[in-house]
Short mmCIF file of C-alpha atoms in Angstrom, two decimals:
data_model
loop_
_atom_site.label_atom_id
_atom_site.label_comp_id
_atom_site.label_asym_id
_atom_site.label_seq_id
_atom_site.Cartn_x
_atom_site.Cartn_y
_atom_site.Cartn_z
CA MET P 145 -11.31 21.15 -12.84
CA GLY P 146 -8.62 19.16 -14.01
CA THR P 147 -7.63 15.25 -14.16
CA LEU P 148 -6.35 13.86 -11.43
CA PHE P 149 -3.23 10.50 -11.46
CA VAL P 150 -3.52 8.07 -8.69
CA SER P 151 -1.03 5.13 -10.00
CA ASP P 152 0.23 2.41 -7.83
CA LEU P 153 3.42 1.13 -6.90
CA ASP P 154 4.90 -2.16 -7.28
CA GLY P 155 4.37 -4.25 -10.46
CA THR P 156 2.40 -0.89 -11.84
CA LEU P 157 4.86 2.31 -11.65
CA LEU P 158 8.02 -0.19 -10.56
CA ASN P 159 9.89 -2.98 -13.20
CA ARG P 160 10.59 -6.31 -11.88
CA GLN P 161 13.43 -4.80 -9.56
CA ASP P 162 12.01 -2.90 -7.07
CA ALA P 163 12.70 0.42 -9.33
CA LEU P 164 12.09 3.73 -11.27
CA SER P 165 12.96 3.63 -15.12
CA PRO P 166 15.41 6.47 -15.05
CA PHE P 167 12.59 7.54 -18.26
CA THR P 168 9.74 6.66 -16.19
CA ILE P 169 11.49 9.15 -13.38
CA GLN P 170 12.01 11.83 -15.99
CA THR P 171 8.97 11.91 -17.11
CA LEU P 172 6.97 12.24 -15.05
CA GLU P 173 9.71 14.39 -13.87
CA ARG P 174 8.95 16.76 -16.83
CA LEU P 175 4.42 15.87 -16.68
CA MET P 176 4.51 17.29 -13.20
CA ALA P 177 6.31 20.15 -13.75
CA GLU P 178 3.42 21.68 -16.03
CA GLY P 179 1.51 20.57 -13.94
CA LEU P 180 0.13 17.35 -13.81
CA LEU P 181 -1.83 16.45 -11.35
CA PHE P 182 0.06 12.40 -10.17
CA THR P 183 0.62 10.44 -7.03
CA PHE P 184 1.33 7.46 -5.60
CA ALA P 185 -1.56 4.72 -3.83
CA THR P 186 0.38 1.42 -1.91
CA ALA P 187 0.61 -0.31 -0.01
CA ARG P 188 4.20 0.49 1.46
CA SER P 189 4.36 3.37 4.16
CA TRP P 190 6.58 5.92 3.16
CA HIS P 191 9.63 5.29 4.31
CA SER P 192 9.11 1.89 1.77
CA ALA P 193 8.03 3.88 -0.56
CA HIS P 194 10.29 7.02 -0.19
CA VAL P 195 13.56 5.03 -0.71
CA VAL P 196 11.80 2.89 -4.16
CA THR P 197 10.77 6.34 -5.50
CA LYS P 198 14.11 7.31 -5.64
CA GLY P 199 13.36 11.51 -4.97
CA LEU P 200 10.47 10.47 -7.17
CA SER P 201 8.08 12.55 -5.53
CA PRO P 202 5.12 14.08 -6.37
CA THR P 203 3.65 17.60 -4.18
CA LEU P 204 0.62 15.30 -3.49
CA PRO P 205 -0.39 13.91 -0.44
CA TRP P 206 1.21 10.19 -0.87
CA ILE P 207 -2.26 7.38 0.13
CA VAL P 208 0.28 4.95 1.88
CA HIS P 209 -0.66 1.86 4.14
CA ASN P 210 -3.31 0.98 1.52
CA GLY P 211 -5.34 4.07 2.18
CA ALA P 212 -4.51 4.66 5.72
CA ALA P 213 -3.07 6.94 5.51
CA PHE P 214 -1.52 10.35 3.70
CA SER P 215 2.11 11.29 3.66
CA ASP P 216 3.66 13.81 3.24
CA GLY P 217 6.20 13.03 -0.03
CA ARG P 218 9.24 14.57 1.25
CA THR P 219 8.62 14.79 4.59
CA GLY P 220 7.02 11.44 5.51
CA ALA P 221 3.73 13.26 7.55
CA ARG P 222 0.89 11.58 7.56
CA THR P 223 -2.21 13.10 8.04
CA GLU P 224 -5.94 11.75 7.95
CA GLU P 225 -5.57 8.77 9.76
CA VAL P 226 -7.84 5.91 9.92
CA PHE P 227 -7.82 4.22 13.34
CA PHE P 228 -8.94 0.98 14.88
CA SER P 229 -11.17 1.41 17.44
CA HIS P 230 -10.02 -0.07 20.87
CA ALA P 231 -12.53 -2.93 20.58
CA GLN P 232 -11.49 -4.02 16.42
CA ARG P 233 -8.13 -4.35 17.00
CA GLU P 234 -8.60 -6.53 20.62
CA GLU P 235 -10.92 -8.68 18.77
CA ILE P 236 -8.49 -8.97 15.61
CA LEU P 237 -5.97 -9.63 18.29
CA GLY P 238 -7.96 -12.15 19.91
CA HIS P 239 -7.63 -14.09 16.04
CA CYS P 240 -4.88 -13.92 15.97
CA ALA P 241 -4.04 -15.56 19.70
CA ARG P 242 -6.85 -18.62 18.42
CA LEU P 243 -4.62 -19.18 16.03
CA GLY P 244 -0.82 -18.59 16.92
CA LEU P 245 -0.49 -16.05 14.36
CA TRP P 246 0.84 -12.55 15.24
CA PRO P 247 1.49 -9.15 13.50
CA LEU P 248 3.47 -6.27 12.69
CA THR P 249 0.63 -3.31 13.87
CA TYR P 250 1.51 -0.43 12.74
CA GLY P 251 0.32 2.22 15.09
CA VAL P 252 1.19 5.94 16.21
CA LEU P 253 2.64 6.13 20.08
CA GLY P 254 3.08 9.61 21.79
CA GLY P 255 3.23 11.03 18.23
CA GLU P 256 5.95 8.80 16.83
CA GLU P 257 4.79 6.12 14.25
CA LYS P 258 5.55 2.85 15.18
CA VAL P 259 6.41 -0.59 13.58
CA PHE P 260 5.47 -3.31 16.78
CA TYR P 261 6.40 -7.02 16.49
CA LEU P 262 6.94 -9.87 18.88
CA ASP P 263 10.32 -10.53 19.39
CA ASN P 264 10.77 -14.33 19.35
CA PRO P 265 12.45 -15.50 16.58
CA PRO P 266 12.87 -17.80 15.04
CA TRP P 267 9.95 -15.58 12.34
CA HIS P 268 8.95 -16.82 9.57
CA GLU P 269 11.24 -16.68 7.27
CA GLY P 270 9.21 -13.51 5.42
CA MET P 271 8.53 -11.61 8.59
CA ALA P 272 12.16 -12.29 9.14
CA HIS P 273 12.88 -11.23 5.60
CA TYR P 274 11.05 -8.14 5.80
CA ILE P 275 12.09 -6.81 10.02
CA HIS P 276 16.07 -8.22 8.46
CA SER P 277 15.71 -5.48 5.49
CA ARG P 278 15.39 -2.11 7.27
CA PRO P 279 17.99 -1.79 9.02
CA GLY P 280 17.91 1.52 10.82
CA ASP P 281 13.91 2.16 10.25
CA LYS P 282 13.81 3.60 13.99
CA ARG P 283 10.01 2.70 13.99
CA LEU P 284 10.53 -0.95 13.88
CA THR P 285 9.77 -1.89 17.82
CA PRO P 286 9.37 -5.16 19.05
CA VAL P 287 8.18 -6.48 22.04
CA ASP P 288 7.64 -8.84 24.71
CA SER P 289 3.72 -9.46 24.23
CA PRO P 290 0.95 -9.27 22.75
CA GLU P 291 -0.41 -7.03 24.51
CA ALA P 292 2.81 -4.76 24.20
CA LEU P 293 1.59 -5.09 19.82
CA LEU P 294 -1.26 -2.48 20.31
CA GLN P 295 -0.23 -0.34 22.51
CA GLY P 296 -0.88 3.73 20.45
CA GLU P 297 -2.93 4.06 17.99
CA THR P 298 -3.19 1.06 15.33
CA TYR P 299 -4.26 1.69 12.01
CA TYR P 300 -2.27 -1.35 9.75
CA PHE P 301 -2.45 -4.97 10.92
CA THR P 302 0.19 -7.43 8.68
CA PHE P 303 0.82 -11.61 8.75
CA ILE P 304 3.34 -12.33 6.85
CA HIS P 305 3.74 -16.24 7.23
CA ASP P 306 3.34 -19.29 4.41
CA GLN P 307 -0.87 -19.32 2.53
CA ALA P 308 -1.75 -22.03 3.89
CA ALA P 309 -0.82 -21.11 7.59
CA LEU P 310 -3.36 -17.10 6.97
CA GLU P 311 -6.11 -18.78 5.32
CA PRO P 312 -7.45 -19.81 8.40
CA LEU P 313 -7.22 -16.32 10.06
CA TRP P 314 -8.46 -14.91 6.51
CA LYS P 315 -12.13 -17.16 6.09
CA GLN P 316 -12.23 -15.92 10.30
CA VAL P 317 -12.30 -12.51 9.48
CA LYS P 318 -13.02 -11.91 5.80
CA GLU P 319 -17.23 -11.74 6.80
CA LEU P 320 -16.22 -8.83 9.60
CA SER P 321 -17.95 -5.63 7.57
CA TRP P 322 -15.43 -3.34 9.57
CA MET P 323 -12.56 -4.28 7.93
CA ASN P 324 -10.49 -4.55 4.40
CA LEU P 325 -8.58 -7.52 4.50
CA THR P 326 -5.81 -7.92 1.27
CA PHE P 327 -4.40 -11.81 0.90
CA GLN P 328 -2.28 -12.09 -1.70
CA GLN P 329 1.60 -13.57 -2.72
CA ASP P 330 3.91 -11.31 -2.42
CA LEU P 331 5.65 -10.02 -5.40
CA TYR P 332 8.85 -10.16 -5.27
CA ARG P 333 8.97 -13.19 -2.26
CA LYS P 334 7.49 -16.42 -1.69
CA GLU P 335 5.60 -15.54 0.84
CA TYR P 336 2.01 -14.05 1.02
CA TRP P 337 1.26 -11.41 2.81
CA LEU P 338 -2.52 -10.94 4.47
CA GLU P 339 -3.48 -6.95 5.41
CA ILE P 340 -5.72 -5.76 7.47
CA THR P 341 -7.04 -1.76 7.98
CA SER P 342 -10.29 -0.52 9.29
CA GLU P 343 -13.10 0.64 6.21
CA GLN P 344 -12.94 3.51 5.79
CA ALA P 345 -9.01 2.76 5.11
CA THR P 346 -8.94 2.29 1.54
CA LYS P 347 -6.47 3.35 -2.12
CA ALA P 348 -10.32 4.10 -3.56
CA GLN P 349 -11.51 6.37 -0.82
CA ALA P 350 -8.64 8.26 -0.06
CA ALA P 351 -8.18 8.87 -3.39
CA LEU P 352 -11.96 10.49 -3.37
CA ARG P 353 -11.58 12.41 -1.19
CA LEU P 354 -8.54 14.02 -2.44
CA LYS P 355 -10.13 14.34 -6.12
CA GLU P 356 -12.74 16.18 -4.12
CA ARG P 357 -9.74 18.29 -2.04
CA LEU P 358 -9.11 19.09 -5.83
CA GLY P 359 -11.65 19.84 -7.31
CA CYS P 360 -11.18 17.48 -10.48
CA ASP P 361 -13.37 16.63 -12.54
CA ARG P 362 -11.68 13.49 -13.15
CA LEU P 363 -9.94 10.60 -11.08
CA VAL P 364 -7.75 7.91 -13.62
CA ALA P 365 -6.17 5.00 -11.36
CA PHE P 366 -3.47 2.58 -12.28
CA GLY P 367 -3.48 -1.07 -11.27
CA ASP P 368 -1.65 -4.49 -11.10
CA ALA P 369 -3.03 -6.42 -7.93
CA MET P 370 -6.33 -7.36 -5.97
CA ASN P 371 -5.83 -4.71 -3.32
CA ASP P 372 -6.47 -2.27 -6.37
CA LEU P 373 -9.87 -3.12 -7.56
CA PRO P 374 -11.66 -0.77 -4.93
CA LEU P 375 -9.55 1.85 -6.46
CA PHE P 376 -10.42 1.20 -10.52
CA ALA P 377 -14.85 0.65 -9.01
CA VAL P 378 -14.43 4.32 -8.41
CA ALA P 379 -12.07 6.49 -11.27
CA ASP P 380 -13.42 7.34 -14.21
CA GLU P 381 -10.72 5.42 -16.21
CA SER P 382 -9.33 2.42 -14.69
CA CYS P 383 -5.82 1.77 -16.12
CA ALA P 384 -3.86 -2.01 -15.68
CA VAL P 385 -0.96 -3.20 -16.80
CA ALA P 386 -0.24 -5.27 -18.92
CA ASN P 387 0.93 -7.74 -16.41
CA ALA P 388 -1.72 -7.17 -13.75
CA GLN P 389 -3.48 -10.01 -12.61
CA GLU P 390 -6.37 -11.56 -14.72
CA SER P 391 -8.72 -10.14 -12.01
CA VAL P 392 -7.76 -6.40 -12.56
CA LEU P 393 -6.78 -7.02 -16.13
CA ALA P 394 -11.13 -8.36 -16.33
CA ALA P 395 -11.85 -4.48 -14.17
CA ALA P 396 -10.01 -2.04 -16.39
CA SER P 397 -11.50 0.06 -18.61
CA ARG P 398 -7.69 -0.12 -20.65
CA VAL P 399 -5.48 -1.62 -20.79
CA ILE P 400 -1.59 -0.50 -20.90
CA GLY P 401 2.03 -0.43 -21.71
CA SER P 402 3.25 -3.03 -19.08
CA ASN P 403 5.44 -2.03 -15.57
CA GLU P 404 8.99 -3.06 -16.95
CA GLU P 405 8.05 -1.24 -20.60
CA ASP P 406 7.06 2.09 -18.71
CA GLY P 407 3.69 1.41 -19.26
CA VAL P 408 2.41 4.62 -16.92
CA ALA P 409 5.06 7.36 -18.04
CA LYS P 410 4.49 6.05 -21.95
CA TYR P 411 0.15 6.26 -21.47
CA LEU P 412 0.93 10.21 -19.60
CA LEU P 413 3.14 10.80 -22.42
CA GLU P 414 1.11 10.21 -25.08
CA GLU P 415 -1.83 11.43 -23.54
CA LYS P 416 -0.54 14.64 -22.81
CA GLU P 417 1.25 14.17 -26.84
CA ALA P 418 -2.80 14.05 -27.40
CA GLY P 419 -3.94 16.88 -25.65
CA ARG P 420 -6.38 15.34 -23.63
CA ILE P 421 -3.85 16.32 -20.30
#
């Protein structure tokens, strides 16, 4: 029995500098050492998440790519990946071809994690920023044809572009029952991201599986953005940071301090000192 605490990263645990404050790191490290069941649920990959978490590594599996997989916090090893069927990913690629929009495709080839992209610059500046801001990332794999984007098994599509350019694609695929969509502006930059995973790949479903595995009787979630709403819907308590989007604030059972105010860490500390966890 017990409570599982699951927190989003960007805009929730991370501050506006895309970092964890020393107070948050110290507080979470101490509480986890005392037995707090805490982990992350993020749209990021482990490769991106472990850089910004600055050594803070919950021993529980991390929920990554919006629930498309679990990752070991220390090694990045993935488990329970939720892949698209080949027919599903071909359908997504068909929409891409009709609109001339090409994604980053995340998958596994020969046991290795890959991020494929068409090597045909100039890319949109948001796409270029993504690629160039990850020097040395061995996952990044340029390819010379759309078909090569679907090598191996695929579990995640990411489109980075202007909102107006992505809206036609969003309208075409949003009614497909077998996918999960996140369409929102980058928290730190002006471009928009349209992210597609399987309907089985959500933060909510991953958190529920982890809750059951640990034998917990409660799930407490923290978040700020649209992709946190499914997680809020299944949580026993949902905490929105004060800087969250309006729809997230409205859906939350409780509003806590902002990401600039160490809202998550202070909430957990207060709950601990009050003897509620």
